[in-house]
PDB file of C-alpha atoms in Angstrom:
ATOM      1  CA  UNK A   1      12.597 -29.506   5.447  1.00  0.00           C
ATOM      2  CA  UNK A   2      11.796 -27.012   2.587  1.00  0.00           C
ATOM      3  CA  UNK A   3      10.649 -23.975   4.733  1.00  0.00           C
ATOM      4  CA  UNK A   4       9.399 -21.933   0.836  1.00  0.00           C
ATOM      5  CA  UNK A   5       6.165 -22.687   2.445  1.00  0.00           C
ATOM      6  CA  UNK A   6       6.962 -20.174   5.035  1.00  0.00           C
ATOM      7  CA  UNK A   7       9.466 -16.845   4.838  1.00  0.00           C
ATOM      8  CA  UNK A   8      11.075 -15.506   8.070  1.00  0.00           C
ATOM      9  CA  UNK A   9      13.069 -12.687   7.555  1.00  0.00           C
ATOM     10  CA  UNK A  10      14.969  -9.975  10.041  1.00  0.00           C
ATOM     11  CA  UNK A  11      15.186  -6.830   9.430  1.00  0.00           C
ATOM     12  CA  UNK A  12      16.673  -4.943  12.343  1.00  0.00           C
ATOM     13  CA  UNK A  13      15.285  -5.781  14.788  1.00  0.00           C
ATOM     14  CA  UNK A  14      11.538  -6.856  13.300  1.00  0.00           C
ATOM     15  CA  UNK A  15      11.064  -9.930  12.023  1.00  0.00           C
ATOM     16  CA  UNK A  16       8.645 -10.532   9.268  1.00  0.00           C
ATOM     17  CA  UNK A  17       6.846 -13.643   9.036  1.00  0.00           C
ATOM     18  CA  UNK A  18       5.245 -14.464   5.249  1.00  0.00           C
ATOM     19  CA  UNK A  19       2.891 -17.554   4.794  1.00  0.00           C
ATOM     20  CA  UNK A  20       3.895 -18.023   0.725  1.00  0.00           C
ATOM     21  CA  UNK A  21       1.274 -19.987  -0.522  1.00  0.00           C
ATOM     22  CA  UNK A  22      -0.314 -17.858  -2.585  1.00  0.00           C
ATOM     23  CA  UNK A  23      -2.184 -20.487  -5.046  1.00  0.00           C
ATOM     24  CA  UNK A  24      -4.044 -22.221  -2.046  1.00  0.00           C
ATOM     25  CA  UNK A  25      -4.752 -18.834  -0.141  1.00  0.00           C
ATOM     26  CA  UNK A  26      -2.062 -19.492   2.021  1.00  0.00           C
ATOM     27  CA  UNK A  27      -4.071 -22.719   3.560  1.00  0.00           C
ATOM     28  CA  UNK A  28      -1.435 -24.186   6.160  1.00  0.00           C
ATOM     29  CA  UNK A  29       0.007 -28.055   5.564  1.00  0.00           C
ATOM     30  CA  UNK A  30       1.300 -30.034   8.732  1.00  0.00           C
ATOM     31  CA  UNK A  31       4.520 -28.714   7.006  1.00  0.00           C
ATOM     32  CA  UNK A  32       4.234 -25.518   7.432  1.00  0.00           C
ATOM     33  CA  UNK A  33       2.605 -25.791  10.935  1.00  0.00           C
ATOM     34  CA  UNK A  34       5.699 -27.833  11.730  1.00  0.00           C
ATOM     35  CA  UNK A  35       7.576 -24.450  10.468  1.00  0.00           C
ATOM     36  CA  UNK A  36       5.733 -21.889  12.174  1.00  0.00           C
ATOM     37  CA  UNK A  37       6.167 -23.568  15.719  1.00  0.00           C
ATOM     38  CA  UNK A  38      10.223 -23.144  14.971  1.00  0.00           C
ATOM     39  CA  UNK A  39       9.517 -19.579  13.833  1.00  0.00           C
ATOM     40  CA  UNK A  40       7.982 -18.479  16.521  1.00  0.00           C
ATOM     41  CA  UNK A  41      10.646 -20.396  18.958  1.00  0.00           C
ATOM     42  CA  UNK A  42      13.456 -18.386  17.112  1.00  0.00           C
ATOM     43  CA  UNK A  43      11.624 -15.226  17.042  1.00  0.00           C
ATOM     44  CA  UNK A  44      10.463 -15.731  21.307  1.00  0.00           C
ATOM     45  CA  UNK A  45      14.468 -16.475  21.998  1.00  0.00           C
ATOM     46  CA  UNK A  46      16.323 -14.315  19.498  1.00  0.00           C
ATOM     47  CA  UNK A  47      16.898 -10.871  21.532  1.00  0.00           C
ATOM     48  CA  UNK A  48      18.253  -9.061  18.589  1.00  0.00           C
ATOM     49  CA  UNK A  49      14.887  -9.279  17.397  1.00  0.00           C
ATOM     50  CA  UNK A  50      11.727  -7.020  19.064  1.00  0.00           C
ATOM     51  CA  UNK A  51       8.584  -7.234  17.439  1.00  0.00           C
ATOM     52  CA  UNK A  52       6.903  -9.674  14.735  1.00  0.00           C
ATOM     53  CA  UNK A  53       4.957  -8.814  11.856  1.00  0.00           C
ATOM     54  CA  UNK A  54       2.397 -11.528  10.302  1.00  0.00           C
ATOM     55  CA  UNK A  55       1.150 -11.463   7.027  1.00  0.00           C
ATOM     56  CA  UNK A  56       0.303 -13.360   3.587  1.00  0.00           C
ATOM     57  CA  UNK A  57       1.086 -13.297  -0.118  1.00  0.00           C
ATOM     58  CA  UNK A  58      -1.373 -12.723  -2.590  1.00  0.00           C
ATOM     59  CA  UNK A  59      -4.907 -11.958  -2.340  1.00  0.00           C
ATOM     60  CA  UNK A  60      -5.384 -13.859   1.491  1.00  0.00           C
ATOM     61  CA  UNK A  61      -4.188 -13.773   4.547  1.00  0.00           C
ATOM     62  CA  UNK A  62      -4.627 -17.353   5.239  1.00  0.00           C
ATOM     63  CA  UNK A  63      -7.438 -19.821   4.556  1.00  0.00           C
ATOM     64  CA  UNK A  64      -7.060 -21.801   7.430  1.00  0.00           C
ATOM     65  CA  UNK A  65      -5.936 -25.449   7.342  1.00  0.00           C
ATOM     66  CA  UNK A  66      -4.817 -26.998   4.032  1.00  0.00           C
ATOM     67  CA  UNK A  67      -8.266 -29.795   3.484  1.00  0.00           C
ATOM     68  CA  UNK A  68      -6.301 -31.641   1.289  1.00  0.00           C
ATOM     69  CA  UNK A  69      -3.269 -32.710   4.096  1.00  0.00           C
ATOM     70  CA  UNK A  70      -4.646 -30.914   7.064  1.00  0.00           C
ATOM     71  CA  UNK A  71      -7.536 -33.307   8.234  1.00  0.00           C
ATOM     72  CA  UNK A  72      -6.045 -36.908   6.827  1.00  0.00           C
ATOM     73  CA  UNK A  73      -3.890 -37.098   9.584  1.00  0.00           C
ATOM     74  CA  UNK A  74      -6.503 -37.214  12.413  1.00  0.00           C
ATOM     75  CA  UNK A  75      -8.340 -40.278  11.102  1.00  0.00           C
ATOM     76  CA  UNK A  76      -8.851 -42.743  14.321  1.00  0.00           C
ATOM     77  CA  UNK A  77      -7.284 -40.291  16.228  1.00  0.00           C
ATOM     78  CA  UNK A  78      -7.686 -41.735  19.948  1.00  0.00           C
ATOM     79  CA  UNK A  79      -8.565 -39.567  23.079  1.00  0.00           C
ATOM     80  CA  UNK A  80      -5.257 -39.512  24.267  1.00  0.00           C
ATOM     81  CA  UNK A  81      -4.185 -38.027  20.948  1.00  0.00           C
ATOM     82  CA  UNK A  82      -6.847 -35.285  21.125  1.00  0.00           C
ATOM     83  CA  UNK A  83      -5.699 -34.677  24.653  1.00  0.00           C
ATOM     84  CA  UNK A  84      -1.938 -34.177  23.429  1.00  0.00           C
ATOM     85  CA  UNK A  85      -3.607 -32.128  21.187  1.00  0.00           C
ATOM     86  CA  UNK A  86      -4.999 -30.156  24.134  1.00  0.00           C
ATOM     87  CA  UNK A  87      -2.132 -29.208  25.674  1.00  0.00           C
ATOM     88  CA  UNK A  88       0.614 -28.851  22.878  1.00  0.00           C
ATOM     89  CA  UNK A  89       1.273 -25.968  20.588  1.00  0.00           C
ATOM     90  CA  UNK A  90      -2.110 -25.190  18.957  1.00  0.00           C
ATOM     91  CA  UNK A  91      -2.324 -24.438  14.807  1.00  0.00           C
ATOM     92  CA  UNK A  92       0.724 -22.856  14.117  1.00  0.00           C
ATOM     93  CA  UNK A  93       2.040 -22.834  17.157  1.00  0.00           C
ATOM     94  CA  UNK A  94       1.007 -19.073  18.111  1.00  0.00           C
ATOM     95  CA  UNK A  95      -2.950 -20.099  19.233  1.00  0.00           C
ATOM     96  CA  UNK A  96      -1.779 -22.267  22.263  1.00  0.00           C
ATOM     97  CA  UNK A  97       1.314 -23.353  23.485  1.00  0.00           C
ATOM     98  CA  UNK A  98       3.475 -20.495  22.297  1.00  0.00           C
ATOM     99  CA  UNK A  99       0.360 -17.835  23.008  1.00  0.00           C
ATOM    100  CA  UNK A 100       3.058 -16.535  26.042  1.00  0.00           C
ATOM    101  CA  UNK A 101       5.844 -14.502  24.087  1.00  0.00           C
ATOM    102  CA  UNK A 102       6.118 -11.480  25.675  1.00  0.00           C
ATOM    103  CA  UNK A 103       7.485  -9.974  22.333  1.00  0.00           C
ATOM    104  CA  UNK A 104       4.563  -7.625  20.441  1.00  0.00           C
ATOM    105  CA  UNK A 105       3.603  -9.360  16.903  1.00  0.00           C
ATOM    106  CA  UNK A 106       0.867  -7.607  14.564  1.00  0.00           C
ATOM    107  CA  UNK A 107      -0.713  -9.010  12.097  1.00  0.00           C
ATOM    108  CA  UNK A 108      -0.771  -6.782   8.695  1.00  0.00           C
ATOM    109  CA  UNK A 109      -4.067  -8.735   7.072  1.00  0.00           C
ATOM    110  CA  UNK A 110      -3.603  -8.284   3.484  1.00  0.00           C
ATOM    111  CA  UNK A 111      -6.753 -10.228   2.112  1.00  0.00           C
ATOM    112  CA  UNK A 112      -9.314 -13.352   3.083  1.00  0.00           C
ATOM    113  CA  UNK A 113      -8.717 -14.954   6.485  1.00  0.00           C
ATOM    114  CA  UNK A 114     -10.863 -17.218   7.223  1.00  0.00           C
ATOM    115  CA  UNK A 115     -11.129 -20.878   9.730  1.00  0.00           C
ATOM    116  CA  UNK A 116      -8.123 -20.746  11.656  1.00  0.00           C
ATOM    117  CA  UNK A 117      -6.430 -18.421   9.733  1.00  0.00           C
ATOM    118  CA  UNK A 118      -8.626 -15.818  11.693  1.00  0.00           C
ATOM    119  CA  UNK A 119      -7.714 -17.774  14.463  1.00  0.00           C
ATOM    120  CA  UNK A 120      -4.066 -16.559  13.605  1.00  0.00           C
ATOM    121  CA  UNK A 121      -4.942 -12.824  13.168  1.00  0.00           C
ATOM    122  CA  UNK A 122      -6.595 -13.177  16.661  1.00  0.00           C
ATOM    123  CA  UNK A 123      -3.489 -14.713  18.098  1.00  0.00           C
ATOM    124  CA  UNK A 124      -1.659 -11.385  17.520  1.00  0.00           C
ATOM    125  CA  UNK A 125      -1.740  -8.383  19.445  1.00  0.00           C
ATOM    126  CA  UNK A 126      -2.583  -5.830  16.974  1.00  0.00           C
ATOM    127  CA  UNK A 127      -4.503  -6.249  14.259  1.00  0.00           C
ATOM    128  CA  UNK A 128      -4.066  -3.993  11.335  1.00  0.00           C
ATOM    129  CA  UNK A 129      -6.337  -4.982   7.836  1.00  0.00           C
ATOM    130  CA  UNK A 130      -5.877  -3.560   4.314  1.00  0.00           C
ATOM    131  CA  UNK A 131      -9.121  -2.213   3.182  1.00  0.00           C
ATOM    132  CA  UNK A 132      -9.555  -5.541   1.191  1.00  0.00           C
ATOM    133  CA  UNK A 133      -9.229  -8.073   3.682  1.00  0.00           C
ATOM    134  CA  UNK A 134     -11.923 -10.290   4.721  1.00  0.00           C
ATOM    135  CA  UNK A 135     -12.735 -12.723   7.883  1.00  0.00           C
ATOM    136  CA  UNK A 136     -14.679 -15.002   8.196  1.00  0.00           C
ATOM    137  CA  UNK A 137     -15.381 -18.546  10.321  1.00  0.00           C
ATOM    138  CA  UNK A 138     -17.044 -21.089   7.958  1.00  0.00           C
ATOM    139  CA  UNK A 139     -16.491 -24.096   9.446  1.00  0.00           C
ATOM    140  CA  UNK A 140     -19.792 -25.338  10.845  1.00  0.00           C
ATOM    141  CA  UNK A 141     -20.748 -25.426   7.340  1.00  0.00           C
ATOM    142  CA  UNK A 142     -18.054 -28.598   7.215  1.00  0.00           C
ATOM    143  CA  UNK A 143     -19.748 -29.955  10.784  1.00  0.00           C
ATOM    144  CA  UNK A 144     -17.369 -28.716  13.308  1.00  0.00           C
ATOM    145  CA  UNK A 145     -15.980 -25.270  14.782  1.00  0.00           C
ATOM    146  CA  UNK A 146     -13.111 -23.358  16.249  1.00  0.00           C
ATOM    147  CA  UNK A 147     -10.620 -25.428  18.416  1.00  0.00           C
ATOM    148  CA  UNK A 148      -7.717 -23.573  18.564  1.00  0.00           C
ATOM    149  CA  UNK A 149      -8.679 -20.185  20.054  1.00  0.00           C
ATOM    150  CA  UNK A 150     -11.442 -18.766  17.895  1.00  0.00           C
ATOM    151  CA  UNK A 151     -13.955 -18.479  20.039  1.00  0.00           C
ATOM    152  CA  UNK A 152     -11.813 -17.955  23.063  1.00  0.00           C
ATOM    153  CA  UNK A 153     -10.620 -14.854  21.807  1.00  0.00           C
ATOM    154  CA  UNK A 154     -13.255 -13.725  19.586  1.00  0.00           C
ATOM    155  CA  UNK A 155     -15.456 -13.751  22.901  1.00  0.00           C
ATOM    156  CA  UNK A 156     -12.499 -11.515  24.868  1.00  0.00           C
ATOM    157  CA  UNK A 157     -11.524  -8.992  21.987  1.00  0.00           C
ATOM    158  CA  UNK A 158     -15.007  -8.772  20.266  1.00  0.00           C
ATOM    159  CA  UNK A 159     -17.728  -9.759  22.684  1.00  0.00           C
ATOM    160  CA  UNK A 160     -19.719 -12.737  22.823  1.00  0.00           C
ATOM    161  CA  UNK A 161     -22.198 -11.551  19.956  1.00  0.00           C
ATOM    162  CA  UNK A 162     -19.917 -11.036  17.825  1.00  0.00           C
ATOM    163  CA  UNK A 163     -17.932 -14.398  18.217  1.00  0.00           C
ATOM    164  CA  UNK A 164     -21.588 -15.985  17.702  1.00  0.00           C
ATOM    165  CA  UNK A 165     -22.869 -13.831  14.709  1.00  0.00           C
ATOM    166  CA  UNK A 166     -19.613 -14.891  12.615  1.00  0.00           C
ATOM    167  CA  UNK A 167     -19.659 -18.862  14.044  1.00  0.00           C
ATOM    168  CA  UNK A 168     -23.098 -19.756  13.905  1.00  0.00           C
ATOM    169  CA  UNK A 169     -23.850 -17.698  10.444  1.00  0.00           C
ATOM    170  CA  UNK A 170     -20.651 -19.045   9.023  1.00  0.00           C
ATOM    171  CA  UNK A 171     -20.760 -15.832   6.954  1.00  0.00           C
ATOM    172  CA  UNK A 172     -17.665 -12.970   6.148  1.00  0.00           C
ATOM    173  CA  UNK A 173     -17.715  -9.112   6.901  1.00  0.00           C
ATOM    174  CA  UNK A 174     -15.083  -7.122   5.761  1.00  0.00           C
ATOM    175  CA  UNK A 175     -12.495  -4.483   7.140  1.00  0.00           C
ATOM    176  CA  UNK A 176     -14.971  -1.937   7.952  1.00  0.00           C
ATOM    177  CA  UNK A 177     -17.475  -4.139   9.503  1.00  0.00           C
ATOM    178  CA  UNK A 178     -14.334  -5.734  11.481  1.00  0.00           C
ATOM    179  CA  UNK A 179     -13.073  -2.314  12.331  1.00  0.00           C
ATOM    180  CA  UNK A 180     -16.278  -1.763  13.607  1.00  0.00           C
ATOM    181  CA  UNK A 181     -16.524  -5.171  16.244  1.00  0.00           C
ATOM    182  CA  UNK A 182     -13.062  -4.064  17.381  1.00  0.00           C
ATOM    183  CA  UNK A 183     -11.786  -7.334  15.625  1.00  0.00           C
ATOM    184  CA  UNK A 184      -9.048  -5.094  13.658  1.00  0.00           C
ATOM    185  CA  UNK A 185      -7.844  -1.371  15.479  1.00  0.00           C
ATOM    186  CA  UNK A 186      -6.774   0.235  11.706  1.00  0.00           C
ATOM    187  CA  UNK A 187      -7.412  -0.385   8.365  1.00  0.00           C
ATOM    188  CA  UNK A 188      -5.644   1.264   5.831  1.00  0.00           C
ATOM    189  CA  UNK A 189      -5.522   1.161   1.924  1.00  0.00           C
ATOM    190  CA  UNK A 190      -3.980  -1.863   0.694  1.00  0.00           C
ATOM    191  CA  UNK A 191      -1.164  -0.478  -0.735  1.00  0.00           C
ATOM    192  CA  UNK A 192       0.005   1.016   2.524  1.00  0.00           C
ATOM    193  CA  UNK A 193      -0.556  -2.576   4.923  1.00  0.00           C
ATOM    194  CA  UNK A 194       3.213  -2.941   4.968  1.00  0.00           C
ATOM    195  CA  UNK A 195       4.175   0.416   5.599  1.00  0.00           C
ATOM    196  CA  UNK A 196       1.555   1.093   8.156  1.00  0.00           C
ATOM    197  CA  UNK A 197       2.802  -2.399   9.984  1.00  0.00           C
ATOM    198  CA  UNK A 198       6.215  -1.006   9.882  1.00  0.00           C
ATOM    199  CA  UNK A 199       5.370   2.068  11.230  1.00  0.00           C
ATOM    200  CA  UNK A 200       3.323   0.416  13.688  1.00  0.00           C
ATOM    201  CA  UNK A 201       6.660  -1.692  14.848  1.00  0.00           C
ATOM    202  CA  UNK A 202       8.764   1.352  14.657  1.00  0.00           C
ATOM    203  CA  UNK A 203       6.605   3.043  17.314  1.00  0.00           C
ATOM    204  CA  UNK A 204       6.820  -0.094  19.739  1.00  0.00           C
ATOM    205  CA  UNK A 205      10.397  -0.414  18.821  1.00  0.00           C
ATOM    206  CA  UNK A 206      10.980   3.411  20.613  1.00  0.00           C
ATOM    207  CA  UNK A 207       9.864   2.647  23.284  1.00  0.00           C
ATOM    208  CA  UNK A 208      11.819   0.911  26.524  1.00  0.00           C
ATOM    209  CA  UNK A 209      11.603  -3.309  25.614  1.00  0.00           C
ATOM    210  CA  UNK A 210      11.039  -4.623  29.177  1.00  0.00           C
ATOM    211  CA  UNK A 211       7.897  -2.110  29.985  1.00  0.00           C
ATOM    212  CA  UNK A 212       6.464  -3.298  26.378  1.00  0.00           C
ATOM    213  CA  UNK A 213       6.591  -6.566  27.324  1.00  0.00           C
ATOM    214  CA  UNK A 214       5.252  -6.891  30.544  1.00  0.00           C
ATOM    215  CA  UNK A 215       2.707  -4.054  29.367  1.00  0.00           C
ATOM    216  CA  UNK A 216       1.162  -7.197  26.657  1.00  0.00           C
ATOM    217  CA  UNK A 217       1.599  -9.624  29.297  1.00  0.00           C
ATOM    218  CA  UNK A 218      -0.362  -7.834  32.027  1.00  0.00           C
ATOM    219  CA  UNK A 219      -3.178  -6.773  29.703  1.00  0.00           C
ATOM    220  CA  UNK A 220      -3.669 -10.106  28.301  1.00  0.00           C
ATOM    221  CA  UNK A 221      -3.179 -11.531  32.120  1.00  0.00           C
ATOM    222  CA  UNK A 222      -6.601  -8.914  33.099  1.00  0.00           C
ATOM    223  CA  UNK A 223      -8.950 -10.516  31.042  1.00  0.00           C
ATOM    224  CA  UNK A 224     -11.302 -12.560  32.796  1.00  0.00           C
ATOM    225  CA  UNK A 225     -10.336 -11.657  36.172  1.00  0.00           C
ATOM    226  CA  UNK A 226     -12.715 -10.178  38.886  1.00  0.00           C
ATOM    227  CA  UNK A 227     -11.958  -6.117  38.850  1.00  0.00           C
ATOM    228  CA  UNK A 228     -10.461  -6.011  42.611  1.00  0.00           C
ATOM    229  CA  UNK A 229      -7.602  -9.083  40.970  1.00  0.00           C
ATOM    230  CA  UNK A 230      -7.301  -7.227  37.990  1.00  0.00           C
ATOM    231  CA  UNK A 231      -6.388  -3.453  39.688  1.00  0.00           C
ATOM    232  CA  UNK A 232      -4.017  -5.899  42.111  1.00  0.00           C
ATOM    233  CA  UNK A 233      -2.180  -7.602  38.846  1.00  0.00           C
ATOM    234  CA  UNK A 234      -1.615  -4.694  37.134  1.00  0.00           C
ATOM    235  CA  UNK A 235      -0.539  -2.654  40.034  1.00  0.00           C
ATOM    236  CA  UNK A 236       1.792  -5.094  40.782  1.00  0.00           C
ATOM    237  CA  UNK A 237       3.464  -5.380  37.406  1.00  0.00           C
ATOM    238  CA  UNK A 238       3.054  -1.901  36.657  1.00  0.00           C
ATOM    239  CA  UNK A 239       5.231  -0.482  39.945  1.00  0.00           C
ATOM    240  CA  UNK A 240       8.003  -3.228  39.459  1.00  0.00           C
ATOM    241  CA  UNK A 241       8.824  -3.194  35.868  1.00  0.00           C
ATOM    242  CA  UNK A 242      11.168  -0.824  34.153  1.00  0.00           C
ATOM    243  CA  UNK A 243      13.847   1.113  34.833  1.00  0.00           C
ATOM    244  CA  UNK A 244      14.968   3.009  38.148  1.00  0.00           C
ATOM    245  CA  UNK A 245      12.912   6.005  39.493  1.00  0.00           C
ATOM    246  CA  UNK A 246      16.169   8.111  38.488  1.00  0.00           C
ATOM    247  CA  UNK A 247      15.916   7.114  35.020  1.00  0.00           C
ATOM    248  CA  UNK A 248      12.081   7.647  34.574  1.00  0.00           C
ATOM    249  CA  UNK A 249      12.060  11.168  36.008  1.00  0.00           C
ATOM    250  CA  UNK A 250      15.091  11.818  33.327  1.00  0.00           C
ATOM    251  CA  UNK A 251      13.413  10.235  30.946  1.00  0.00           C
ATOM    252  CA  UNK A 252      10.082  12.700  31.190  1.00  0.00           C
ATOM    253  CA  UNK A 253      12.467  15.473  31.629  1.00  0.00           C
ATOM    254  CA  UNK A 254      13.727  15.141  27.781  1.00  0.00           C
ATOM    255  CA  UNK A 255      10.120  15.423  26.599  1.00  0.00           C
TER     256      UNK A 255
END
């Protein structure tokens, strides 16, 4: 399989992740989506590797699913296909199915991302836009909606008006706007995306590995719970991860 479509590189111990489709706004083919589940495999199981970066070439991000190859393959579709559907890896493989690495990945949004290449950007765990980019959801305006974690997540990181002012209008806001809904935490000129995303990597990268990842996997384990499970979970996780007492108390004493 050609895998152009698609650039993983390693560099220490990030890994940078490049949809290269720059004529088609990055739009994903089943080809690529076959390529981004094995990316994100690699990058869960390769230890020498720590955090993830996500971005695009050219002027987008993404722009969702490819029309022209995405859709043609779910004519007469059955139920028990859309139930497979339901429980396997979700577009691209990071939106459901592989939604569980415990390794940080950000997403350095250089341009439009729009359908479920928003859906993408949400599937990361920081968000970081050049002042550029652009999101948007205009699918209903093709008769259907988000179905691999849109919503879900839009409702969690941004609130539930939010998730329905950008479905139901179908309309974009840019990086200040989505700075301003909490959809994106920075948003820097667009010559400095990279840079900031490194820098943003670099500052996960000095900190102790094992208390990173269970810190993403208890915060994204909160939402949803009732308060008195949530201050349970997290004090659970929080007083068993990490090194030995001895080591933390030498650890503050070098700062």
């Amino acid at each position: 399989m050609s895998t152009d479509k698609v650039l993983y590189e390693k560099a220490g111990r990030i890994a940078v992740v490049t949809l290269n489709r720059p004529e088609v706004m990055n739009a994903v083919d089943p080809q690529m989506d076959e390529r981004l589940v094995e990316i994100w495999r690699d990058f869960r199981d390769d230890e020498s590797v720590d955090v993830a970066i996500w971005t695009g070439a050219g002027d987008a991000f993404c722009a969702g699913a490819d029309r022209g190859t995405w859709f043609e393959q779910w004519e007469g579709a059955d139920p028990a296909r859309i139930r497979a559907v339901a429980d396997g890896t979700g577009f691209g493989g990071l939106t459901r199915g592989l939604h569980r690495i415990a390794k940080p990945i950000i997403a350095a949004i250089n341009g439009w991302t729009l359908g479920g290449g928003l859906e993408f950007a949400l599937a990361c765990d920081i968000r970081v836009a050049s002042d550029r980019a652009r999101f948007g959801l205009p699918l209903v305006r093709y008769g259907f909606h988000t179905g691999d974690g849109g919503a879900t997540r839009l409702v969690d990181i941004c609130g539930v008006g939010v998730a329905l002012d950008l479905q139901l209008t179908a309309e974009p806001i840019d990086a200040q706007r989505a700075l301003m809904c909490n959809l994106v935490t920075r948003v820097v000129p667009h010559v400095d995306l990279l840079a900031s995303a490194y820098r943003l990597a670099e500052a996960i990268l000095d900190n102790n590995q094992t208390a990173v990842r269970s810190a993403k996997l208890t915060t994204l384990d909160l939402i949803g719970r009732p308060l008195q499970d949530q201050l349970r979970l997290e004090a659970l996780n929080g007083h068993s991860v990490g090194p030995q007492l001895a080591e933390i108390l030498d650890s503050f004493g070098d700062r």
